[in-house]
Coordinates of N, CA and C in Angstrom, one line a residue:
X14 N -203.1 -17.3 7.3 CA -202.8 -17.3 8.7 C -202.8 -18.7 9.3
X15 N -201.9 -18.9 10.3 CA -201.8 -20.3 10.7 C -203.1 -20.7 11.5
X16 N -203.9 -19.6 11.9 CA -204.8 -20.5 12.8 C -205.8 -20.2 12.1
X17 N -206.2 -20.4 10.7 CA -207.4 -20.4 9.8 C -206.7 -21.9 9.3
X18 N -206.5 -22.9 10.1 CA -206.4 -24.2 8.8 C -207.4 -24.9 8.3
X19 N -207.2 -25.4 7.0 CA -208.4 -26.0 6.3 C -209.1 -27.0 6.7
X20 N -208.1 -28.0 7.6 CA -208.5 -29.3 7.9 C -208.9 -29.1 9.5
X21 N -210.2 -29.7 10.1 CA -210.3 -30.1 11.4 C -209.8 -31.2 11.8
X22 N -208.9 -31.7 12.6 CA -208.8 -33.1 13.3 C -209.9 -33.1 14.5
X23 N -210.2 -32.6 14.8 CA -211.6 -32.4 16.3 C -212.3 -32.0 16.0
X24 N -214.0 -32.4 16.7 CA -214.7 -31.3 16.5 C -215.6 -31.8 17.9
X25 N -216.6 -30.9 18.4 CA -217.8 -31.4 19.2 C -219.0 -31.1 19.1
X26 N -219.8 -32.0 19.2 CA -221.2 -31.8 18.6 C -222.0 -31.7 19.9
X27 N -222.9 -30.9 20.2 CA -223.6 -30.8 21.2 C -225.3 -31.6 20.5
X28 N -226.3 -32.0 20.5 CA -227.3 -32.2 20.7 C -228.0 -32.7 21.9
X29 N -229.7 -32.6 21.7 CA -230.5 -33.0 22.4 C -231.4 -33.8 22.4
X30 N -232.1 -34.5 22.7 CA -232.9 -35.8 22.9 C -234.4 -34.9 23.4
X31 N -235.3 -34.8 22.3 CA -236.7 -34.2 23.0 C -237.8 -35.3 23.0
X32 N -238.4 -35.5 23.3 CA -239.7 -36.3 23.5 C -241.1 -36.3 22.4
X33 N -240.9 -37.3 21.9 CA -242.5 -37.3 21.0 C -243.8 -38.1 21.3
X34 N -244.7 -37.2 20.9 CA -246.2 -38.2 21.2 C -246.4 -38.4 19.9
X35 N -246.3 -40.0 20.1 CA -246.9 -40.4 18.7 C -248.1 -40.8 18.5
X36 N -248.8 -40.9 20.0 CA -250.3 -40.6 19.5 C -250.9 -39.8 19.1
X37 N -250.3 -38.5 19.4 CA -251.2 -37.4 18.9 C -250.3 -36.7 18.1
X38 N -250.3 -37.4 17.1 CA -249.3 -36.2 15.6 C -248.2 -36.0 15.4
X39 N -247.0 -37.0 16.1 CA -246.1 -37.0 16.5 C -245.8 -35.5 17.5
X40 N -246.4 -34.3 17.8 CA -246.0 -33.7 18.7 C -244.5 -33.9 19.5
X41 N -243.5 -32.9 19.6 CA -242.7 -33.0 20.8 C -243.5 -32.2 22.0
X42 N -243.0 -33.0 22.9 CA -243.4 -33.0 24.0 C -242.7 -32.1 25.1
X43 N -243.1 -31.2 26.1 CA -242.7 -30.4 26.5 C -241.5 -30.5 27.7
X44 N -241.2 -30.1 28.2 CA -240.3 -30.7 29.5 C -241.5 -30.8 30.8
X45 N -242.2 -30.2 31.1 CA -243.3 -30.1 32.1 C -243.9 -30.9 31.6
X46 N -244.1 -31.8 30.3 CA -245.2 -33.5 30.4 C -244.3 -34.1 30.7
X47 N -243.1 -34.1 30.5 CA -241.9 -35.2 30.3 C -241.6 -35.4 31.4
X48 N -241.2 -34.1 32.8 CA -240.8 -34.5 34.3 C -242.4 -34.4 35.3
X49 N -243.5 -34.2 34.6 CA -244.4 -34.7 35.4 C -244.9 -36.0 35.7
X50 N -244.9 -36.5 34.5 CA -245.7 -37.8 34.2 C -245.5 -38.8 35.0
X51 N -246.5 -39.5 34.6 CA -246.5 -41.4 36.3 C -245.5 -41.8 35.4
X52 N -244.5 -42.0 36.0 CA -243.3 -43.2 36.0 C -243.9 -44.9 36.0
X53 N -243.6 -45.4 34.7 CA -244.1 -46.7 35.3 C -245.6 -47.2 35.2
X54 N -246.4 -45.9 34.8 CA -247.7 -46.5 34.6 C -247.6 -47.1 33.0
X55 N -248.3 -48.2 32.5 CA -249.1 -48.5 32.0 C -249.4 -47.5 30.7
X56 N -250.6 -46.3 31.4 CA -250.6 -45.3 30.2 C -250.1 -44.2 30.1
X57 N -248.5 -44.4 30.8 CA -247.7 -43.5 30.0 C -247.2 -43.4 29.0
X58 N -247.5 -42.0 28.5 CA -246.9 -41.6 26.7 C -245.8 -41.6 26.5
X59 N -244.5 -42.4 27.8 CA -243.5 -42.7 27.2 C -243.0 -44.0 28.1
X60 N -242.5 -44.9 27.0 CA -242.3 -46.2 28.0 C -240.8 -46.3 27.0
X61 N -239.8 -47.0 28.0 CA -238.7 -47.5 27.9 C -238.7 -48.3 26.5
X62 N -239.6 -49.0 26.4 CA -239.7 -50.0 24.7 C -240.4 -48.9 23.8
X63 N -240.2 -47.9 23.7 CA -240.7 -47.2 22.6 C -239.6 -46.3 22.4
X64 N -238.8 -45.8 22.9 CA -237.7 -44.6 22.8 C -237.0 -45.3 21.9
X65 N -236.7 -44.6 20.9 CA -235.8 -44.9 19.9 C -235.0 -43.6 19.4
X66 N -233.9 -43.4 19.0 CA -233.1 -42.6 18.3 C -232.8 -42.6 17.5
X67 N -232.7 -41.4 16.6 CA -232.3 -42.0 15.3 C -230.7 -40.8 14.5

């Protein structure tokens, strides 16, 4: 059939970006630590210079 072809020219990938504590066991982190947390403090478990992707 013509619309079973073998080859894709497009595709789209959906993913998501979750949060890790790497202090404690690498843990992901939940969405309720992630939108609660002090912005900007000092000892928050996530700072701008630590996010990395891979």
């Amino acid at each position: 059939m013509e619309a079973c072809k073998p080859v894709a020219l497009t595709f789209i990938m959906d993913a998501e970006v979750v949060g890790i504590d790497r202090k404690n066991g690498h843990q992901i982190m939940s969405f309720q630590e992630l939108s609660s947390r002090r912005r900007g403090s000092k000892d928050s478990p996530v700072t701008t210079e630590s996010i990395k992707m891979k």
